[in-house]
Amino acid sequence: ETGVTQTPRHLVMGMTNKKSLKCEQHLGHNAMYWYKQSAKKPLELMFVYNFKEQTENNSVPSRFSPECPNSSHLFLHLHTLQPEDSALYLCASSQDPTRDTEAFFGQGTRLTVV
Amino acid sequence: QQQVKQSPQSLIVQKGGISIINCAYENTAFDYFPWYQQFPGKGPALLIAIRPDVSEKKEGRFTISFNKSAKQFSLHIMDSQPGDSATYFCAARTSGSARQLTFGSGTQLTVLP
C-alpha cells in the first residue's frame, strides 16, 4: 500500500447521476492531485491542490468539481458526465509540488458512465 | 511542448531477455525524468528516476539511459522476469514553481516464462 486510499474502487453511473470520488492520504503530504487515465493515453493531470489551495486546473470541464477540505482528503464531485468520461481516476499526493519529491498514487477508481 | 512520446506501445520479451522502452521530449525545461511501473488494478509507482546532469542511472536490473542532446531517455530492464510484466510510463517534470509531471502514453510489457 502506498498510503493513498481511494474509494470506491469501481463506480458505474448514469449521465444524470451525481457521485463523488474520495481520496485520503496518510503520508503527511501537503499536495494532492487528480489524474485521469484512459486506455493507451498519457495520464492527464486534472487538478492540483497545495496546502488545500487549488493551484492547477488543466482545462477540466465543470462537470468535474474538486474539493479539498484539508491536506489529507480530496474529493472529485461528478455530475452530468458523458460516456467519454469513463476512465480510471487516480489520486496522488506528494510532500511539496514545488520540489522534487515523489508522487504516490492510489489504486484508482474505475469509472464507467452509461 | 509538454508532450512526452513513448514507444513501443507494447513489448513482449522472453524471460532473461532485455526490455527496452524509449521516450523522447521537446521541452528543454524538463529537469527530472522518472519512470513509473503500474500493475493491473494498482496505481503507478515510482520505479527509478534521473536528472539530466547524468547520462545513466542503475538500480538493480533497471537502468535509465539519458541523452540530453537528443532529448531522449530510455529504460532498460536486464534479465527480464515474468513479475516485471506491467505497464511502464515515462514522465518528465518542468523546473520552477509549476512542477507538474507530464506522462508518456505507456508501454505494456509482457515477459514470457
mmCIF file of C-alpha atoms in Angstrom, chain B residues 25 30-33 48-59 63-69 72-74:
data_model
loop_
_atom_site.group_PDB
_atom_site.id
_atom_site.type_symbol
_atom_site.label_atom_id
_atom_site.label_comp_id
_atom_site.label_asym_id
_atom_site.label_seq_id
_atom_site.Cartn_x
_atom_site.Cartn_y
_atom_site.Cartn_z
ATOM 1 C CA TYR B 25 10.668 15.026 -25.333
ATOM 2 C CA PHE B 30 12.227 19.381 -18.187
ATOM 3 C CA ASP B 31 14.755 18.606 -15.479
ATOM 4 C CA TYR B 32 13.544 15.430 -13.813
ATOM 5 C CA PHE B 33 12.686 12.180 -15.579
ATOM 6 C CA ILE B 48 13.570 4.886 -10.965
ATOM 7 C CA ALA B 49 14.337 8.483 -11.886
ATOM 8 C CA ILE B 50 17.171 10.509 -13.385
ATOM 9 C CA ARG B 51 18.252 14.112 -13.706
ATOM 10 C CA PRO B 52 19.823 15.468 -16.910
ATOM 11 C CA ASP B 53 23.207 16.022 -15.327
ATOM 12 C CA VAL B 54 23.966 12.287 -15.551
ATOM 13 C CA SER B 55 23.793 10.001 -18.558
ATOM 14 C CA GLU B 56 22.921 6.793 -16.778
ATOM 15 C CA LYS B 57 21.431 5.566 -13.537
ATOM 16 C CA LYS B 58 21.231 1.957 -12.456
ATOM 17 C CA GLU B 59 19.190 0.375 -9.707
ATOM 18 C CA THR B 63 18.794 1.270 -15.859
ATOM 19 C CA ILE B 64 17.855 4.668 -17.256
ATOM 20 C CA SER B 65 19.962 5.961 -20.129
ATOM 21 C CA PHE B 66 19.696 9.681 -20.797
ATOM 22 C CA ASN B 67 20.780 11.546 -23.928
ATOM 23 C CA LYS B 68 20.384 15.256 -23.298
ATOM 24 C CA SER B 69 21.440 16.399 -26.756
ATOM 25 C CA GLN B 72 15.726 11.085 -25.325
ATOM 26 C CA PHE B 73 15.768 8.716 -22.401
ATOM 27 C CA SER B 74 15.164 5.028 -22.101
#
